[in-house]
Amino acid sequence: MFSLPEMSRSLSSTTRRAQKIYAADPGLEAAFSPTATRGLGQRLETAAFVKLRRSCGFLRKDALTWAQLKDGSASHEVDFVLGDALVGEQLRLVQVMISLEDESTARHEFSALDTAMARFGQNESWIVTMNQKEDRKLPSGTVHVVPAWGWLLGD
């Protein structure tokens, strides 16, 4: 099991902030999950975590985090922020979702990435889905929607 801390620029608050927990492998999560409600979406997010964790292995421990952002009265969560929060260097913003078919959920995920791109000064981000591919222009930049099979293989 691995923990993923919430992004913070404060060293003192990192131990008190919320953390997400991921299995070392999506198969382990599926085999030992106490409930069936954490299905394909959670396994896909775990697979994304494992790939990102491997890709930032040479960076500091908090180079892979997640972020909770406020935009007026709305609250957004970005699944993965790959970069160095302490020096303000965000290299990649990644959301994970099964598909974009549910318009309400898709709108919420795009809004979260738009807010994050504006906040962190990025002009692109990614949504990993099961099989959809598109580029969507938002006010703060471009969101690349990519199929998991290609993204996990490094395409």
CSV table of C-alpha atoms in Angstrom, one decimal:
chain,number,residue,atom,x,y,z
A,1,MET,CA,0.0,0.0,0.0
A,2,PHE,CA,1.1,3.5,-0.8
A,3,SER,CA,-0.1,6.9,0.5
A,4,LEU,CA,-0.5,9.9,-1.7
A,5,PRO,CA,-0.4,13.2,0.2
A,6,GLU,CA,-2.5,16.3,-0.6
A,7,MET,CA,-0.5,19.0,-2.3
A,8,SER,CA,0.7,21.7,0.0
A,9,ARG,CA,3.4,24.3,-0.1
A,10,SER,CA,3.8,24.2,3.6
A,11,LEU,CA,6.2,21.7,5.1
A,12,SER,CA,4.5,21.8,8.5
A,13,SER,CA,1.0,20.9,7.2
A,14,THR,CA,2.0,17.9,5.1
A,15,THR,CA,1.7,15.4,8.0
A,16,ARG,CA,-1.7,16.7,9.0
A,17,ARG,CA,-3.3,16.9,5.6
A,18,ALA,CA,-5.5,14.2,4.0
A,19,GLN,CA,-3.9,11.3,2.2
A,20,LYS,CA,-5.3,8.9,-0.4
A,21,ILE,CA,-4.3,5.2,-0.2
A,22,TYR,CA,-3.5,3.1,-3.2
A,23,ALA,CA,-2.6,-0.6,-3.6
A,24,ALA,CA,0.8,-1.4,-5.2
A,25,ASP,CA,-1.1,-3.1,-8.0
A,26,PRO,CA,-4.7,-2.7,-9.3
A,27,GLY,CA,-5.2,-6.5,-9.1
A,28,LEU,CA,-4.4,-6.4,-5.4
A,29,GLU,CA,-7.0,-3.7,-4.8
A,30,ALA,CA,-9.6,-5.7,-6.7
A,31,ALA,CA,-8.8,-8.9,-4.8
A,32,PHE,CA,-8.9,-7.5,-1.3
A,33,SER,CA,-11.4,-4.7,-1.6
A,34,PRO,CA,-14.2,-5.2,1.0
A,35,THR,CA,-16.8,-3.7,-1.3
A,36,ALA,CA,-17.9,-4.1,-4.9
A,37,THR,CA,-18.7,-0.4,-5.2
A,38,ARG,CA,-15.0,0.4,-5.8
A,39,GLY,CA,-14.9,-1.1,-9.2
A,40,LEU,CA,-13.4,-0.3,-12.5
A,41,GLY,CA,-12.9,3.4,-11.8
A,42,GLN,CA,-10.8,2.7,-8.7
A,43,ARG,CA,-8.7,0.1,-10.5
A,44,LEU,CA,-8.0,2.5,-13.3
A,45,GLU,CA,-7.0,5.2,-10.9
A,46,THR,CA,-4.8,2.8,-9.1
A,47,ALA,CA,-3.1,1.8,-12.4
A,48,ALA,CA,-2.6,5.5,-13.1
A,49,PHE,CA,-1.0,6.0,-9.7
A,50,VAL,CA,1.4,3.1,-10.2
A,51,LYS,CA,2.5,4.5,-13.6
A,52,LEU,CA,3.0,8.0,-12.2
A,53,ARG,CA,4.8,6.8,-9.1
A,54,ARG,CA,7.2,4.9,-11.3
A,55,SER,CA,7.8,7.9,-13.5
A,56,CYS,CA,8.7,10.2,-10.6
A,57,GLY,CA,10.8,7.8,-8.6
A,58,PHE,CA,13.9,10.0,-8.8
A,59,LEU,CA,12.1,13.0,-7.4
A,60,ARG,CA,11.3,13.9,-3.8
A,61,LYS,CA,8.6,11.9,-2.0
A,62,ASP,CA,6.0,14.6,-2.4
A,63,ALA,CA,6.6,15.0,-6.1
A,64,LEU,CA,3.4,13.1,-6.7
A,65,THR,CA,0.4,14.5,-4.9
A,66,TRP,CA,-3.3,15.2,-5.3
A,67,ALA,CA,-4.9,18.6,-5.0
A,68,GLN,CA,-8.1,20.1,-3.5
A,69,LEU,CA,-8.9,23.5,-5.0
A,70,LYS,CA,-11.5,26.2,-4.4
A,71,ASP,CA,-12.9,28.3,-7.2
A,72,GLY,CA,-15.3,30.7,-5.6
A,73,SER,CA,-18.0,28.5,-4.0
A,74,ALA,CA,-17.0,25.4,-6.0
A,75,SER,CA,-14.5,22.8,-4.7
A,76,HIS,CA,-12.5,20.7,-7.1
A,77,GLU,CA,-10.2,17.8,-6.8
A,78,VAL,CA,-7.4,16.9,-9.2
A,79,ASP,CA,-6.5,13.2,-8.9
A,80,PHE,CA,-2.7,13.6,-9.5
A,81,VAL,CA,-0.3,16.5,-9.6
A,82,LEU,CA,3.1,15.4,-10.7
A,83,GLY,CA,5.8,18.0,-9.8
A,84,ASP,CA,7.4,19.7,-6.9
A,85,ALA,CA,4.9,21.5,-4.7
A,86,LEU,CA,7.5,23.1,-2.5
A,87,VAL,CA,9.1,25.1,-5.3
A,88,GLY,CA,5.9,25.5,-7.2
A,89,GLU,CA,6.8,23.3,-10.1
A,90,GLN,CA,3.8,21.4,-11.5
A,91,LEU,CA,4.8,19.2,-14.4
A,92,ARG,CA,1.6,17.4,-15.1
A,93,LEU,CA,-2.1,17.5,-14.0
A,94,VAL,CA,-4.0,14.2,-14.4
A,95,GLN,CA,-7.6,13.2,-13.9
A,96,VAL,CA,-8.8,9.6,-14.2
A,97,MET,CA,-12.4,8.6,-15.2
A,98,ILE,CA,-13.9,5.7,-17.0
A,99,SER,CA,-15.6,7.8,-19.6
A,100,LEU,CA,-16.9,11.2,-20.5
A,101,GLU,CA,-20.4,10.0,-21.3
A,102,ASP,CA,-22.0,11.4,-18.1
A,103,GLU,CA,-22.1,15.1,-19.0
A,104,SER,CA,-22.4,16.3,-15.4
A,105,THR,CA,-19.3,14.3,-14.3
A,106,ALA,CA,-17.4,15.3,-17.4
A,107,ARG,CA,-18.2,19.0,-16.8
A,108,HIS,CA,-17.0,18.7,-13.2
A,109,GLU,CA,-13.7,17.0,-14.2
A,110,PHE,CA,-13.0,19.6,-17.0
A,111,SER,CA,-13.8,22.4,-14.6
A,112,ALA,CA,-11.4,21.0,-12.0
A,113,LEU,CA,-8.6,20.8,-14.6
A,114,ASP,CA,-9.4,24.3,-15.9
A,115,THR,CA,-9.1,25.7,-12.3
A,116,ALA,CA,-5.9,23.8,-11.7
A,117,MET,CA,-4.2,24.9,-14.9
A,118,ALA,CA,-5.0,28.5,-14.1
A,119,ARG,CA,-3.8,28.1,-10.5
A,120,PHE,CA,-0.6,26.4,-11.4
A,121,GLY,CA,0.2,28.3,-14.6
A,122,GLN,CA,0.0,25.2,-16.8
A,123,ASN,CA,-1.4,25.2,-20.4
A,124,GLU,CA,-2.2,21.5,-20.7
A,125,SER,CA,-3.5,18.6,-18.6
A,126,TRP,CA,-4.7,15.1,-19.1
A,127,ILE,CA,-7.8,13.0,-18.5
A,128,VAL,CA,-7.2,9.2,-18.7
A,129,THR,CA,-10.3,7.3,-19.8
A,130,MET,CA,-10.9,3.7,-20.8
A,131,ASN,CA,-11.1,4.4,-24.6
A,132,GLN,CA,-11.9,8.0,-25.5
A,133,LYS,CA,-9.5,10.4,-27.2
A,134,GLU,CA,-9.9,14.1,-27.9
A,135,ASP,CA,-8.3,17.4,-27.2
A,136,ARG,CA,-10.6,20.0,-25.6
A,137,LYS,CA,-9.7,23.7,-25.4
A,138,LEU,CA,-10.6,25.4,-22.1
A,139,PRO,CA,-10.0,29.0,-21.0
A,140,SER,CA,-6.8,28.1,-19.2
A,141,GLY,CA,-5.4,25.6,-21.7
A,142,THR,CA,-5.9,22.3,-23.5
A,143,VAL,CA,-7.1,19.0,-21.9
A,144,HIS,CA,-5.9,15.9,-23.6
A,145,VAL,CA,-8.3,13.0,-23.2
A,146,VAL,CA,-6.4,9.8,-23.7
A,147,PRO,CA,-7.3,6.1,-23.6
A,148,ALA,CA,-5.7,4.3,-20.7
A,149,TRP,CA,-4.1,1.6,-22.8
A,150,GLY,CA,-2.1,4.1,-24.8
A,151,TRP,CA,-1.3,6.3,-21.8
A,152,LEU,CA,-0.2,3.4,-19.6
A,153,LEU,CA,2.1,2.1,-22.5
A,154,GLY,CA,3.7,5.6,-22.8
A,155,ASP,CA,2.0,6.8,-26.0
